[in-house]
XYZ file of C-alpha atoms in Angstrom:
330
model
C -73.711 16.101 -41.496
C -75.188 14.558 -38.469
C -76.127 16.955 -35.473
C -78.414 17.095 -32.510
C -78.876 19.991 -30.593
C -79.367 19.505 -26.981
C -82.046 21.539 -26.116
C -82.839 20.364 -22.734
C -82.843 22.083 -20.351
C -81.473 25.037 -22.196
C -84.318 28.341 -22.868
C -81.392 30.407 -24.231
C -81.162 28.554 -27.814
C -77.909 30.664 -28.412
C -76.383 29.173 -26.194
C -77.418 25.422 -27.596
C -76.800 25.857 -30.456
C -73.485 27.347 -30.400
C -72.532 24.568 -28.027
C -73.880 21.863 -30.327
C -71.672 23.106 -33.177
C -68.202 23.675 -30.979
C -68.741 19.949 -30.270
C -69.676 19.130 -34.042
C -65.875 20.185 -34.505
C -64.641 17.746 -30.876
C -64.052 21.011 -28.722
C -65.030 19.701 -24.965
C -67.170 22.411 -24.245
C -70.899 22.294 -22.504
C -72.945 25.155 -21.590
C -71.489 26.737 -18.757
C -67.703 27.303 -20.815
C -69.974 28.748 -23.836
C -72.033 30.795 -21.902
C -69.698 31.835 -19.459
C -67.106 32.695 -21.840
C -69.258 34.741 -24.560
C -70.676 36.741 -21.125
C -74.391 35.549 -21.898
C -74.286 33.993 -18.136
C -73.739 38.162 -16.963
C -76.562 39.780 -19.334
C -80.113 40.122 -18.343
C -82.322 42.933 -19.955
C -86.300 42.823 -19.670
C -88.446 45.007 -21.570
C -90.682 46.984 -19.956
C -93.649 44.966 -20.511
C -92.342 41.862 -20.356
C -92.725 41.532 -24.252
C -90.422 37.726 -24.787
C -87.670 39.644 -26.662
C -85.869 40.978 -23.655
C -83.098 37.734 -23.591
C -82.066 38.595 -27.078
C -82.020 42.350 -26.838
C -78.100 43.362 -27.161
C -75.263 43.237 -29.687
C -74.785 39.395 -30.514
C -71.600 40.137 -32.203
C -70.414 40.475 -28.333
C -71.258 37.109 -27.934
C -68.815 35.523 -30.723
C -66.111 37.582 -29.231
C -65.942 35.071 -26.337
C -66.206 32.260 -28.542
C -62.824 33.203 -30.241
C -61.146 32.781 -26.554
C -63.022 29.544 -26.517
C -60.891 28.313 -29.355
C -62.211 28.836 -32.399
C -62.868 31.318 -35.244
C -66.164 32.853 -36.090
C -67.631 33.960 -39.100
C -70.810 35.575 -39.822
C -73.367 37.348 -41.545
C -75.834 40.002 -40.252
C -78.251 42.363 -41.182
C -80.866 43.899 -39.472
C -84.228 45.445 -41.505
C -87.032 46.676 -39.306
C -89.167 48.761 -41.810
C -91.461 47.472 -44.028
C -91.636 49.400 -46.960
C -90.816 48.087 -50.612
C -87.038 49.092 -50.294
C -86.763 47.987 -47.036
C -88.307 44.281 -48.122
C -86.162 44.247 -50.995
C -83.431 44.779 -49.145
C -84.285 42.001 -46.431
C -84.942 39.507 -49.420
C -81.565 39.831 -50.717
C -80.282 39.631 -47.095
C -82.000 36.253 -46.656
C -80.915 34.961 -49.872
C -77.094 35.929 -49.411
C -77.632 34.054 -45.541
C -78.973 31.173 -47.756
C -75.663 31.303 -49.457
C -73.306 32.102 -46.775
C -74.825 28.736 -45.053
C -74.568 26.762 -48.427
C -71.053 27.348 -48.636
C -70.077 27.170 -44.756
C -71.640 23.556 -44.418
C -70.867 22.082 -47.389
C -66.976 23.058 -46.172
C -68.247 21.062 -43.025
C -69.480 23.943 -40.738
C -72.943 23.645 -39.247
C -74.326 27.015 -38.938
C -76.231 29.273 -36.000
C -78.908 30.667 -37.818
C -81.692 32.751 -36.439
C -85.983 32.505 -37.097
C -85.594 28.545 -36.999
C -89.549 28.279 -37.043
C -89.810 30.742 -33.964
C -87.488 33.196 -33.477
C -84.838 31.353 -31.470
C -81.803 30.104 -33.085
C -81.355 26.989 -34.130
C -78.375 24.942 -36.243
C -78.269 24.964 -40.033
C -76.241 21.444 -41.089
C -77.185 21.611 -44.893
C -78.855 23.147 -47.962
C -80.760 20.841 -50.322
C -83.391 22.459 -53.062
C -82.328 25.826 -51.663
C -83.623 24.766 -48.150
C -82.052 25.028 -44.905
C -81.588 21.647 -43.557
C -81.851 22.101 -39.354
C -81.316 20.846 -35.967
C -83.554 22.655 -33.554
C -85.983 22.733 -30.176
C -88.205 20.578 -31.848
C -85.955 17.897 -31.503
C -86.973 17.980 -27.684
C -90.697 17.903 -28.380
C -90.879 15.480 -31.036
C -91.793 17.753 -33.891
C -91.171 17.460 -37.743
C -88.187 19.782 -39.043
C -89.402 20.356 -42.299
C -86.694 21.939 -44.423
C -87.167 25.831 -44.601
C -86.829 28.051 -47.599
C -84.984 31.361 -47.159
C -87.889 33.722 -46.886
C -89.592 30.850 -44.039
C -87.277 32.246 -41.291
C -89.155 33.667 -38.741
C -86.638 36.331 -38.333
C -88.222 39.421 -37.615
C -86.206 41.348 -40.090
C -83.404 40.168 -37.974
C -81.089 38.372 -40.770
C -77.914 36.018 -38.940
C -75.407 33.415 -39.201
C -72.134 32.293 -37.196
C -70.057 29.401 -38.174
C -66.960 28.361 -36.586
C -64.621 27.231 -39.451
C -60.901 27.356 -37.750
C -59.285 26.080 -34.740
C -57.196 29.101 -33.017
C -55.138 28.713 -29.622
C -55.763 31.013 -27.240
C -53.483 30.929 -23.364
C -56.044 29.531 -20.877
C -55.345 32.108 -18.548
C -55.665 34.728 -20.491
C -58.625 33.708 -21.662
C -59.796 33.139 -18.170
C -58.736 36.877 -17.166
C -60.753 38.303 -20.298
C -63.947 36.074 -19.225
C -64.235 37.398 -15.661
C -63.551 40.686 -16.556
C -66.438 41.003 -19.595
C -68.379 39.463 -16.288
C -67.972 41.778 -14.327
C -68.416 44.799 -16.971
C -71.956 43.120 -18.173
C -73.010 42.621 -14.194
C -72.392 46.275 -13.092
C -73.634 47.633 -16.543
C -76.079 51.105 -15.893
C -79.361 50.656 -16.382
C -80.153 51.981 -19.720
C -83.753 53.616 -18.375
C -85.444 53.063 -21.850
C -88.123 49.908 -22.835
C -85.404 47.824 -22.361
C -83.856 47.699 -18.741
C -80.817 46.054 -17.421
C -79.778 44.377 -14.076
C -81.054 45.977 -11.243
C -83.565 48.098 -13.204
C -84.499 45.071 -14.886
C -86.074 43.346 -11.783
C -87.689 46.713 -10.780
C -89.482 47.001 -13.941
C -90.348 43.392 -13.716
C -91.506 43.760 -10.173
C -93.387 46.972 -11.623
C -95.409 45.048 -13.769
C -96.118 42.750 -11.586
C -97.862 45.016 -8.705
C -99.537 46.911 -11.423
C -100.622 43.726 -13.339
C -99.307 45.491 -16.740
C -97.388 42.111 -17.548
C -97.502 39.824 -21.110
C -98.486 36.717 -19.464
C -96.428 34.464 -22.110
C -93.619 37.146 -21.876
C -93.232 36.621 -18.275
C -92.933 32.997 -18.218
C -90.652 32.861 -20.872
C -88.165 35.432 -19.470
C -88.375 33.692 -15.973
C -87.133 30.522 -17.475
C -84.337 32.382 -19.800
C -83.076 34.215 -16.617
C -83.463 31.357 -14.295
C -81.189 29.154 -16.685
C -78.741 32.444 -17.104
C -78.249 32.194 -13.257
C -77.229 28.832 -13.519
C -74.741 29.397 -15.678
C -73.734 32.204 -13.821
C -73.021 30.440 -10.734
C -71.641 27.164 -12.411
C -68.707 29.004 -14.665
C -67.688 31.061 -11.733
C -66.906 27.777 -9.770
C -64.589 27.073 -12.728
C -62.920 29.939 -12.759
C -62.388 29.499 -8.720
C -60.548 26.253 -9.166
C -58.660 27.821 -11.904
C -57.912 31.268 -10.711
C -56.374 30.744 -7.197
C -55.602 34.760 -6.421
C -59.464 35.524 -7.121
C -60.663 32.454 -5.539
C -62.568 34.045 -2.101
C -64.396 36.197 -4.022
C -65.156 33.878 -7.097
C -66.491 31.051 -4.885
C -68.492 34.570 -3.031
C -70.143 35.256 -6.405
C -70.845 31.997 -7.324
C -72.453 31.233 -3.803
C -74.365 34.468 -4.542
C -75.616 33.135 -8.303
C -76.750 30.352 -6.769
C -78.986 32.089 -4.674
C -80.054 33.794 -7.205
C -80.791 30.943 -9.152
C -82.762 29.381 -6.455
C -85.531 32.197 -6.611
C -85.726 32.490 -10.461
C -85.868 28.766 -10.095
C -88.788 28.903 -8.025
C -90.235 31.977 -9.760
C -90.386 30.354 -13.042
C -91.675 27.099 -11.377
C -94.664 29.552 -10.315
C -95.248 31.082 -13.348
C -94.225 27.855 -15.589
C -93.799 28.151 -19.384
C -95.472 28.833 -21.707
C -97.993 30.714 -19.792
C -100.332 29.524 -16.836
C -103.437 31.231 -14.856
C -101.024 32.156 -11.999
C -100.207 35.358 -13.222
C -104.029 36.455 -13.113
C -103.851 35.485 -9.199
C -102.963 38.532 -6.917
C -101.586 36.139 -4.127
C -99.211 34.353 -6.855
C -98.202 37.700 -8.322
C -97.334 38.583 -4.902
C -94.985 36.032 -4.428
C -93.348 36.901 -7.469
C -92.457 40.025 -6.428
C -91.140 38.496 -3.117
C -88.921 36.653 -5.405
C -87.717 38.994 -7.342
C -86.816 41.260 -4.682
C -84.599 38.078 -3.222
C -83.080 37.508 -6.295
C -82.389 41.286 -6.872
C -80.955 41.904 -3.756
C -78.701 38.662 -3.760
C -77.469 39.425 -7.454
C -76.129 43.191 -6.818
C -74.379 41.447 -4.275
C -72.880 39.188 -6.707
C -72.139 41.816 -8.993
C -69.598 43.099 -6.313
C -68.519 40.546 -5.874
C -67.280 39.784 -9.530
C -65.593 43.000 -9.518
C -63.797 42.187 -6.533
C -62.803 39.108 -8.562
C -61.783 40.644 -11.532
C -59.567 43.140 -9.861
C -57.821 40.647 -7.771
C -57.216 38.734 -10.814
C -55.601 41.716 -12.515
C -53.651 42.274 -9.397
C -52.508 38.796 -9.617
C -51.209 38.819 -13.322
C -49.616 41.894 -12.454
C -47.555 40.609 -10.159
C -46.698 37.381 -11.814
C -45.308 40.277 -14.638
C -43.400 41.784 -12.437
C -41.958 38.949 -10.477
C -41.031 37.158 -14.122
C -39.104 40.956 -15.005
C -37.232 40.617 -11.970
């Protein structure tokens, strides 16, 4: 099969490639619905120091959930192995080799694949095996790199082992599916902080900011989270416009929120402008480092306010279908 994933501008490779294989099988989706819709857009979580695994640190099973309500089926295959003794090794070798299979079958059937470890640990999109090699569409596509085929042990997967196809059209009511998108939003936006190496929302931009007075930051780790979250924001702000032209008794405080995102978006924006990707010589300047944390705090403050916001939303929606239920058993 023929595929391209469009990797540009997208950081969160999830997101691409899922997208690139809803449209393999002629759903009109982009970005925003995917994102939006499997509640990436609502998720931020930064480790402590800034390490570059913060945008991929939560259950990605939560993610195909909203794919379902997109309009199609998932199927999958998962295991994680972090230790690195000889069982443990074993155990990840057979893991690889059954994800090896599990893609062998789903794409021959006509399914391109998500796969994880696609020469870096982002995901990329599995079309084929040939020789017992993975066959792929991935970032390199944006910066003209060879995609040599990779065997099942050449995953850089970090013990990590996934797949996700999407073999079956299902129907799903559009408002329903609306109502269940705005209110995983607003769940994932006001989620606690979880206080650990791995923070969440607000405590995520205080640790961030943290790091940045106390110049205890990974230099690559912050430039590659400010572009994840900066693109999150986006879709933030973006899919809650949809669901404003589509959900009239939420509207005010949908087009609020988005408003809000895009605020948001406009100092991760510039914050990731500062410190651009992969990983320049601003973050050894105090004065640059400084502004930073003047962005962050902007974007903090204007996102709990968005968080509210969603709530707000959700609950009016709720409200709304509640009375369209009791107005249709009348």
């Amino acid at each position: 099969m023929t595929i391209n994933v469009n990797y540009n501008p997208a950081w969160l490779s999830w997101v691409a490639s899922t997208t690139t294989c809803l449209r393999y099988h002629g759903m009109d989706v982009d970005e925003v619905d995917v994102a939006g819709h499997s509640g990436y857009a609502f998720r931020m979580v930064v480790a402590r120091d800034l390490c570059p695994s913060g945008p991929t640190v939560f259950s990605w099973h939560e993610l195909a959930q909203g794919i379902t309500l997109l309009g199609r089926s998932t199927r999958s295959e998962f295991g994680l192995y972090p230790g690195k003794e000889p069982a443990q090794m074993e155990a990840l070798d057979r893991a690889r080799r059954d994800l090896l299979e599990f893609v062998r079958h789903e794409t021959a059937a006509g399914n391109p694949v998500v796969i994880w470890g696609t020469y870096v640990p982002e995901f990329g999109v599995a079309t084929a095996v040939k020789d017992d090699r993975y066959i792929v569409s991935t970032f390199r596509e944006m910066t003209g790199e060879e995609e040599p085929p990779l065997a099942h042990d050449e995953l850089h997967d970090l013990g990590i082992v996934y797949g996700l196809s999407f073999p079956h059209a299902v129907s799903f009511d559009p408002g329903q599916r609306d109502g269940m998108a705005l209110k995983q939003a607003a769940n994932l936006a006001n989620l606690p902080d979880l206080q650990g190496q791995y923070r969440v929302n607000g405590g995520a931009y205080e640790s961030w900011i943290g790091a940045l007075l106390n110049y205890e930051i990974n230099p690559f780790g912050n430039a590659y989270n400010a572009s994840c979250w900066a693109e999150q924001k986006q879709f933030a702000r973006d899919f809650l416009a949809r669901l404003a032209g589509r959900m009239p008794e939420a509207r005010g405080s949908l087009e609020e929120a988005s408003g809000l995102y895009g605020e948001t978006y406009t100092y991760m924006r510039e914050f990731a402008e500062l410190f651009a990707f992969p990983a320049g010589e601003a973050v050894e300047q105090e004065d640059s480092r400084n502004e930073g944390v003047r962005l962050l705090e902007l974007a903090m403050q204007h996102e709990s306010r968005a968080a509210v916001a969603v709530a707000e939303a959700a609950r009016a929606s709720e409200r709304g279908l509640l009375a369209k239920s009791e107005t249709a058993t009348d």
